[in-house]
PDB file of C-alpha atoms in Angstrom:
ATOM      1  CA  MET A  13      20.868 -32.191 224.553  1.00  0.00           C
ATOM      2  CA  LYS A  14      21.067 -28.568 225.686  1.00  0.00           C
ATOM      3  CA  LYS A  15      21.322 -27.442 222.062  1.00  0.00           C
ATOM      4  CA  ASP A  16      18.260 -29.476 221.133  1.00  0.00           C
ATOM      5  CA  LEU A  17      16.247 -27.856 223.925  1.00  0.00           C
ATOM      6  CA  ASN A  18      17.373 -24.402 222.835  1.00  0.00           C
ATOM      7  CA  GLU A  19      16.349 -25.140 219.266  1.00  0.00           C
ATOM      8  CA  GLU A  20      12.972 -26.412 220.462  1.00  0.00           C
ATOM      9  CA  HIS A  21      12.353 -23.268 222.514  1.00  0.00           C
ATOM     10  CA  LYS A  22      13.413 -21.143 219.549  1.00  0.00           C
ATOM     11  CA  GLU A  23      10.871 -22.900 217.296  1.00  0.00           C
ATOM     12  CA  GLU A  24       8.105 -22.459 219.875  1.00  0.00           C
ATOM     13  CA  PHE A  25       8.948 -18.762 220.194  1.00  0.00           C
ATOM     14  CA  GLN A  26       8.826 -18.281 216.418  1.00  0.00           C
ATOM     15  CA  LEU A  27       5.489 -20.097 216.188  1.00  0.00           C
ATOM     16  CA  GLU A  28       4.012 -18.005 218.988  1.00  0.00           C
ATOM     17  CA  ARG A  29       5.123 -14.772 217.296  1.00  0.00           C
ATOM     18  CA  VAL A  30       3.486 -15.758 214.001  1.00  0.00           C
ATOM     19  CA  ALA A  31       0.280 -16.962 215.700  1.00  0.00           C
ATOM     20  CA  PHE A  32      -0.070 -13.931 218.021  1.00  0.00           C
ATOM     21  CA  PHE A  33       0.635 -11.461 215.229  1.00  0.00           C
ATOM     22  CA  SER A  34      -1.948 -13.165 213.007  1.00  0.00           C
ATOM     23  CA  ASP A  35      -4.578 -13.184 215.766  1.00  0.00           C
ATOM     24  CA  ALA A  36      -4.014  -9.461 216.303  1.00  0.00           C
ATOM     25  CA  VAL A  37      -4.528  -8.751 212.603  1.00  0.00           C
ATOM     26  CA  PHE A  38      -7.775 -10.752 212.540  1.00  0.00           C
ATOM     27  CA  ALA A  39      -9.047  -8.974 215.664  1.00  0.00           C
ATOM     28  CA  ILE A  40      -8.261  -5.514 214.275  1.00  0.00           C
ATOM     29  CA  ALA A  41      -9.811  -6.322 210.888  1.00  0.00           C
ATOM     30  CA  ILE A  42     -13.080  -7.501 212.466  1.00  0.00           C
ATOM     31  CA  THR A  43     -13.182  -4.427 214.728  1.00  0.00           C
ATOM     32  CA  LEU A  44     -12.625  -2.061 211.794  1.00  0.00           C
ATOM     33  CA  LEU A  45     -15.618  -3.577 210.006  1.00  0.00           C
ATOM     34  CA  ILE A  46     -18.063  -2.041 212.469  1.00  0.00           C
ATOM     35  CA  ILE A  47     -16.101   1.224 212.740  1.00  0.00           C
ATOM     36  CA  GLU A  48     -16.826   1.779 209.046  1.00  0.00           C
ATOM     37  CA  ILE A  49     -20.555   1.963 209.916  1.00  0.00           C
ATOM     38  CA  ARG A  50     -21.049   5.420 211.328  1.00  0.00           C
ATOM     39  CA  VAL A  51     -24.053   6.850 213.109  1.00  0.00           C
ATOM     40  CA  PRO A  52     -25.919   9.041 210.601  1.00  0.00           C
ATOM     41  CA  GLU A  53     -26.071  12.781 211.140  1.00  0.00           C
ATOM     42  CA  ILE A  54     -29.586  14.204 211.036  1.00  0.00           C
ATOM     43  CA  HIS A  55     -29.791  17.922 210.460  1.00  0.00           C
ATOM     44  CA  ALA A  56     -33.248  18.963 211.520  1.00  0.00           C
ATOM     45  CA  HIS A  57     -34.776  21.400 213.994  1.00  0.00           C
ATOM     46  CA  LYS A  58     -36.756  18.590 215.584  1.00  0.00           C
ATOM     47  CA  ILE A  59     -35.665  14.969 215.191  1.00  0.00           C
ATOM     48  CA  THR A  60     -38.448  12.420 214.862  1.00  0.00           C
ATOM     49  CA  ASP A  61     -38.507   8.632 214.941  1.00  0.00           C
ATOM     50  CA  LYS A  62     -39.498   8.615 211.281  1.00  0.00           C
ATOM     51  CA  GLU A  63     -36.391  10.557 210.276  1.00  0.00           C
ATOM     52  CA  ILE A  64     -34.179   8.314 212.384  1.00  0.00           C
ATOM     53  CA  LEU A  65     -35.790   5.198 210.908  1.00  0.00           C
ATOM     54  CA  ASN A  66     -35.283   6.494 207.358  1.00  0.00           C
ATOM     55  CA  GLU A  67     -31.591   7.093 208.038  1.00  0.00           C
ATOM     56  CA  PHE A  68     -31.248   3.691 209.698  1.00  0.00           C
ATOM     57  CA  VAL A  69     -32.779   1.937 206.675  1.00  0.00           C
ATOM     58  CA  LYS A  70     -30.066   3.531 204.547  1.00  0.00           C
ATOM     59  CA  LEU A  71     -27.504   1.720 206.729  1.00  0.00           C
ATOM     60  CA  ILE A  72     -28.963  -1.748 206.068  1.00  0.00           C
ATOM     61  CA  PRO A  73     -26.656  -2.473 203.065  1.00  0.00           C
ATOM     62  CA  LYS A  74     -23.681  -1.603 205.271  1.00  0.00           C
ATOM     63  CA  PHE A  75     -24.887  -3.931 208.026  1.00  0.00           C
ATOM     64  CA  ILE A  76     -25.350  -6.717 205.472  1.00  0.00           C
ATOM     65  CA  GLY A  77     -21.809  -6.113 204.240  1.00  0.00           C
ATOM     66  CA  PHE A  78     -20.570  -6.148 207.837  1.00  0.00           C
ATOM     67  CA  ILE A  79     -22.257  -9.494 208.605  1.00  0.00           C
ATOM     68  CA  VAL A  80     -20.987 -11.155 205.410  1.00  0.00           C
ATOM     69  CA  SER A  81     -17.422  -9.920 205.911  1.00  0.00           C
ATOM     70  CA  PHE A  82     -17.542 -10.843 209.611  1.00  0.00           C
ATOM     71  CA  MET A  83     -18.466 -14.411 208.646  1.00  0.00           C
ATOM     72  CA  VAL A  84     -15.740 -14.535 205.980  1.00  0.00           C
ATOM     73  CA  ILE A  85     -13.034 -13.302 208.355  1.00  0.00           C
ATOM     74  CA  ALA A  86     -14.308 -15.621 211.096  1.00  0.00           C
ATOM     75  CA  LEU A  87     -14.123 -18.634 208.757  1.00  0.00           C
ATOM     76  CA  TYR A  88     -10.561 -17.776 207.753  1.00  0.00           C
ATOM     77  CA  TRP A  89      -9.553 -17.196 211.379  1.00  0.00           C
ATOM     78  CA  LEU A  90     -10.930 -20.629 212.291  1.00  0.00           C
ATOM     79  CA  SER A  91      -8.981 -22.132 209.409  1.00  0.00           C
ATOM     80  CA  HIS A  92      -5.827 -20.311 210.538  1.00  0.00           C
ATOM     81  CA  HIS A  93      -6.412 -21.581 214.068  1.00  0.00           C
ATOM     82  CA  ARG A  94      -6.685 -25.156 212.745  1.00  0.00           C
ATOM     83  CA  ILE A  95      -3.473 -24.706 210.745  1.00  0.00           C
ATOM     84  CA  PHE A  96      -1.422 -23.928 213.826  1.00  0.00           C
ATOM     85  CA  ARG A  97      -2.686 -27.030 215.575  1.00  0.00           C
ATOM     86  CA  TYR A  98      -0.351 -28.937 213.271  1.00  0.00           C
ATOM     87  CA  VAL A  99       2.525 -26.555 212.582  1.00  0.00           C
ATOM     88  CA  THR A 100       5.649 -27.536 214.516  1.00  0.00           C
ATOM     89  CA  SER A 101       8.159 -25.194 212.890  1.00  0.00           C
ATOM     90  CA  VAL A 102       8.270 -22.285 210.472  1.00  0.00           C
ATOM     91  CA  ASN A 103      10.361 -21.303 207.476  1.00  0.00           C
ATOM     92  CA  GLN A 104      10.515 -18.243 205.241  1.00  0.00           C
ATOM     93  CA  LYS A 105       8.033 -19.732 202.761  1.00  0.00           C
ATOM     94  CA  LEU A 106       5.398 -20.206 205.467  1.00  0.00           C
ATOM     95  CA  ILE A 107       6.039 -16.803 207.053  1.00  0.00           C
ATOM     96  CA  TRP A 108       5.674 -14.954 203.740  1.00  0.00           C
ATOM     97  CA  SER A 109       2.612 -16.976 202.744  1.00  0.00           C
ATOM     98  CA  ASN A 110       1.059 -16.141 206.116  1.00  0.00           C
ATOM     99  CA  LEU A 111       1.777 -12.426 205.641  1.00  0.00           C
ATOM    100  CA  LEU A 112       0.268 -12.509 202.150  1.00  0.00           C
ATOM    101  CA  PHE A 113      -2.760 -14.314 203.573  1.00  0.00           C
ATOM    102  CA  LEU A 114      -3.201 -11.516 206.132  1.00  0.00           C
ATOM    103  CA  LEU A 115      -2.920  -8.776 203.496  1.00  0.00           C
ATOM    104  CA  PRO A 116      -6.459  -9.203 202.040  1.00  0.00           C
ATOM    105  CA  ILE A 117      -7.800  -9.682 205.579  1.00  0.00           C
ATOM    106  CA  ILE A 118      -6.461  -6.219 206.425  1.00  0.00           C
ATOM    107  CA  VAL A 119      -7.999  -4.815 203.223  1.00  0.00           C
ATOM    108  CA  MET A 120     -11.406  -6.402 203.974  1.00  0.00           C
ATOM    109  CA  PRO A 121     -12.832  -3.454 206.005  1.00  0.00           C
ATOM    110  CA  PHE A 122     -12.069  -1.075 203.114  1.00  0.00           C
ATOM    111  CA  SER A 123     -13.434  -3.353 200.386  1.00  0.00           C
ATOM    112  CA  THR A 124     -16.542  -3.996 202.510  1.00  0.00           C
ATOM    113  CA  ALA A 125     -17.184  -0.279 203.007  1.00  0.00           C
ATOM    114  CA  PHE A 126     -16.466   0.390 199.326  1.00  0.00           C
ATOM    115  CA  LEU A 127     -18.954  -2.276 198.238  1.00  0.00           C
ATOM    116  CA  SER A 128     -21.640  -1.211 200.716  1.00  0.00           C
ATOM    117  CA  GLU A 129     -21.352   2.443 199.726  1.00  0.00           C
ATOM    118  CA  TYR A 130     -21.265   2.234 195.940  1.00  0.00           C
ATOM    119  CA  TYR A 131     -22.567  -1.122 194.712  1.00  0.00           C
ATOM    120  CA  SER A 132     -25.686  -1.065 192.564  1.00  0.00           C
ATOM    121  CA  SER A 133     -27.125  -3.029 189.653  1.00  0.00           C
ATOM    122  CA  SER A 134     -25.362  -0.694 187.224  1.00  0.00           C
ATOM    123  CA  VAL A 135     -22.013  -0.418 189.061  1.00  0.00           C
ATOM    124  CA  LYS A 136     -19.933  -3.587 189.365  1.00  0.00           C
ATOM    125  CA  PHE A 137     -16.423  -2.312 190.147  1.00  0.00           C
ATOM    126  CA  PRO A 138     -16.898  -2.334 193.975  1.00  0.00           C
ATOM    127  CA  LEU A 139     -18.048  -5.970 193.793  1.00  0.00           C
ATOM    128  CA  ILE A 140     -15.021  -6.818 191.638  1.00  0.00           C
ATOM    129  CA  ILE A 141     -12.688  -5.315 194.265  1.00  0.00           C
ATOM    130  CA  TYR A 142     -14.484  -7.173 197.063  1.00  0.00           C
ATOM    131  CA  THR A 143     -14.402 -10.473 195.148  1.00  0.00           C
ATOM    132  CA  LEU A 144     -10.691 -10.018 194.443  1.00  0.00           C
ATOM    133  CA  THR A 145     -10.083  -9.521 198.175  1.00  0.00           C
ATOM    134  CA  ILE A 146     -11.984 -12.723 198.962  1.00  0.00           C
ATOM    135  CA  CYS A 147     -10.161 -14.678 196.240  1.00  0.00           C
ATOM    136  CA  LEU A 148      -6.741 -13.620 197.524  1.00  0.00           C
ATOM    137  CA  SER A 149      -7.685 -14.682 201.060  1.00  0.00           C
ATOM    138  CA  GLY A 150      -8.878 -18.071 199.841  1.00  0.00           C
ATOM    139  CA  PHE A 151      -5.871 -18.650 197.593  1.00  0.00           C
ATOM    140  CA  PHE A 152      -3.267 -17.913 200.289  1.00  0.00           C
ATOM    141  CA  ASN A 153      -5.201 -19.938 202.860  1.00  0.00           C
ATOM    142  CA  PHE A 154      -5.163 -22.794 200.352  1.00  0.00           C
ATOM    143  CA  ARG A 155      -1.434 -22.265 199.783  1.00  0.00           C
ATOM    144  CA  ILE A 156      -0.613 -22.380 203.504  1.00  0.00           C
ATOM    145  CA  TRP A 157      -2.385 -25.723 203.878  1.00  0.00           C
ATOM    146  CA  LYS A 158      -0.448 -27.055 200.887  1.00  0.00           C
ATOM    147  CA  ILE A 159       2.849 -25.836 202.340  1.00  0.00           C
ATOM    148  CA  ILE A 160       2.394 -27.427 205.757  1.00  0.00           C
ATOM    149  CA  GLY A 161       0.848 -30.527 204.175  1.00  0.00           C
ATOM    150  CA  ASN A 162       3.960 -31.113 202.072  1.00  0.00           C
ATOM    151  CA  LYS A 163       6.135 -33.504 204.070  1.00  0.00           C
ATOM    152  CA  LYS A 164       9.250 -32.239 202.281  1.00  0.00           C
ATOM    153  CA  ASN A 165       8.881 -28.915 204.127  1.00  0.00           C
ATOM    154  CA  ASN A 166       8.909 -30.680 207.504  1.00  0.00           C
ATOM    155  CA  LEU A 167       6.668 -28.055 209.093  1.00  0.00           C
ATOM    156  CA  SER A 168       3.922 -30.209 210.635  1.00  0.00           C
ATOM    157  CA  SER A 169       3.283 -33.402 212.541  1.00  0.00           C
ATOM    158  CA  ASN A 170       0.388 -35.885 212.517  1.00  0.00           C
ATOM    159  CA  LEU A 171      -1.195 -34.130 209.546  1.00  0.00           C
ATOM    160  CA  ASP A 172      -3.146 -36.570 207.415  1.00  0.00           C
ATOM    161  CA  LYS A 173      -3.513 -35.904 203.676  1.00  0.00           C
ATOM    162  CA  VAL A 174      -7.302 -36.137 204.071  1.00  0.00           C
ATOM    163  CA  ILE A 175      -7.246 -33.208 206.517  1.00  0.00           C
ATOM    164  CA  VAL A 176      -5.165 -31.152 204.092  1.00  0.00           C
ATOM    165  CA  ASN A 177      -7.579 -31.861 201.228  1.00  0.00           C
ATOM    166  CA  TYR A 178     -10.574 -31.119 203.471  1.00  0.00           C
ATOM    167  CA  ASN A 179      -9.247 -27.723 204.509  1.00  0.00           C
ATOM    168  CA  CYS A 180      -8.057 -26.864 200.998  1.00  0.00           C
ATOM    169  CA  THR A 181     -11.583 -27.522 199.738  1.00  0.00           C
ATOM    170  CA  ARG A 182     -13.065 -25.294 202.433  1.00  0.00           C
ATOM    171  CA  ALA A 183     -10.491 -22.588 201.682  1.00  0.00           C
ATOM    172  CA  LEU A 184     -11.705 -22.335 198.081  1.00  0.00           C
ATOM    173  CA  THR A 185     -15.421 -22.433 198.939  1.00  0.00           C
ATOM    174  CA  VAL A 186     -15.863 -18.742 199.769  1.00  0.00           C
ATOM    175  CA  PRO A 187     -13.920 -17.463 196.710  1.00  0.00           C
ATOM    176  CA  ILE A 188     -15.938 -19.719 194.392  1.00  0.00           C
ATOM    177  CA  LEU A 189     -19.214 -18.449 195.864  1.00  0.00           C
ATOM    178  CA  PHE A 190     -18.195 -14.830 195.338  1.00  0.00           C
ATOM    179  CA  ILE A 191     -16.926 -15.437 191.824  1.00  0.00           C
ATOM    180  CA  MET A 192     -20.342 -16.944 191.074  1.00  0.00           C
ATOM    181  CA  THR A 193     -21.977 -13.922 192.716  1.00  0.00           C
ATOM    182  CA  LEU A 194     -19.930 -11.545 190.571  1.00  0.00           C
ATOM    183  CA  LEU A 195     -20.732 -13.394 187.341  1.00  0.00           C
ATOM    184  CA  LEU A 196     -24.432 -13.689 188.143  1.00  0.00           C
ATOM    185  CA  SER A 197     -24.611 -10.005 189.074  1.00  0.00           C
ATOM    186  CA  PHE A 198     -24.312  -9.235 185.352  1.00  0.00           C
ATOM    187  CA  LEU A 199     -27.490 -11.241 184.772  1.00  0.00           C
ATOM    188  CA  THR A 200     -29.680 -10.629 187.809  1.00  0.00           C
ATOM    189  CA  ASN A 201     -29.956  -8.303 190.797  1.00  0.00           C
ATOM    190  CA  TRP A 202     -30.654 -11.322 193.026  1.00  0.00           C
ATOM    191  CA  ALA A 203     -27.061 -12.534 192.806  1.00  0.00           C
ATOM    192  CA  PHE A 204     -26.301 -11.028 196.252  1.00  0.00           C
ATOM    193  CA  ILE A 205     -28.267 -13.895 197.829  1.00  0.00           C
ATOM    194  CA  LEU A 206     -25.528 -16.393 196.952  1.00  0.00           C
ATOM    195  CA  PRO A 207     -23.110 -15.357 199.778  1.00  0.00           C
ATOM    196  CA  ILE A 208     -25.712 -16.656 202.246  1.00  0.00           C
ATOM    197  CA  LEU A 209     -24.515 -20.116 201.187  1.00  0.00           C
ATOM    198  CA  ILE A 210     -21.349 -19.425 203.196  1.00  0.00           C
ATOM    199  CA  LEU A 211     -23.365 -20.575 206.205  1.00  0.00           C
ATOM    200  CA  PHE A 212     -24.250 -23.923 204.623  1.00  0.00           C
ATOM    201  CA  VAL A 213     -21.676 -25.080 202.043  1.00  0.00           C
ATOM    202  CA  PRO A 214     -18.810 -25.580 204.556  1.00  0.00           C
ATOM    203  CA  LYS A 215     -21.154 -27.746 206.636  1.00  0.00           C
ATOM    204  CA  ILE A 216     -21.992 -29.840 203.556  1.00  0.00           C
ATOM    205  CA  ILE A 217     -18.276 -30.314 202.864  1.00  0.00           C
ATOM    206  CA  THR A 218     -17.717 -31.325 206.498  1.00  0.00           C
ATOM    207  CA  ARG A 219     -20.545 -33.866 206.351  1.00  0.00           C
ATOM    208  CA  TYR A 220     -19.135 -35.359 203.147  1.00  0.00           C
ATOM    209  CA  TYR A 221     -15.647 -35.841 204.606  1.00  0.00           C
ATOM    210  CA  THR A 222     -17.051 -37.067 207.934  1.00  0.00           C
ATOM    211  CA  LYS A 223     -19.104 -39.706 206.142  1.00  0.00           C
ATOM    212  CA  LYS A 224     -16.241 -40.786 203.869  1.00  0.00           C
ATOM    213  CA  TYR A 225     -13.431 -40.641 206.465  1.00  0.00           C
ATOM    214  CA  PRO A 226     -15.183 -41.027 209.841  1.00  0.00           C
ATOM    215  CA  GLU A 227     -12.158 -42.078 211.902  1.00  0.00           C
ATOM    216  CA  ILE A 228      -9.858 -39.350 210.574  1.00  0.00           C
ATOM    217  CA  MET A 229     -12.479 -36.620 210.898  1.00  0.00           C
ATOM    218  CA  ASP A 230     -13.541 -37.762 214.347  1.00  0.00           C
ATOM    219  CA  LYS A 231      -9.937 -37.434 215.533  1.00  0.00           C
ATOM    220  CA  TYR A 232      -9.614 -34.086 213.755  1.00  0.00           C
ATOM    221  CA  ASN A 233     -12.718 -32.635 215.416  1.00  0.00           C
ATOM    222  CA  LYS A 234     -11.632 -33.536 218.949  1.00  0.00           C
TER     223      LYS A 234
END
């Protein structure tokens, strides 16, 4: 019995380490997003509101990038938070998948700044880098749900298959939207509007699953 308790405490300690480390990475990544937006330097004998306003307008693309990336990181943090509601133990496969999931999250401030600084209708490489970052985040989030949802791994408890499918669908939503944005950017300059759907598509997916599996989703949302 004493051995069982020791093993249980060991599992809880391992879970806490993974969860706390992940939360720290998310917090730092979100903080670095705003650090990348620097107050403009105005070199003039007399600074006027007009000059300040002109410099501020130049920062608007960076603020848009900040808001979009903030929402993306927030969505993935919420998903990560939901994951650890069900995880009861960890193995090397889950630990490495979690680290790989955090890698593009760490890169997000750089790819956001890179996109905000250099993207234009004639330059697509920054958007490609940003989209790749998003796709990697979505893929590894998807993979983690698949790993803990696989009963053979024995890493979770009370995890219904419907919940796994629901979260896997949500995990792929953001990457699909940005892949569409990238492809459409070769046809129209209005493609950047598509990421706004991040605010609405997850809600549509939630409504669909809630309507189809009301009892399971009601229990999940409590």
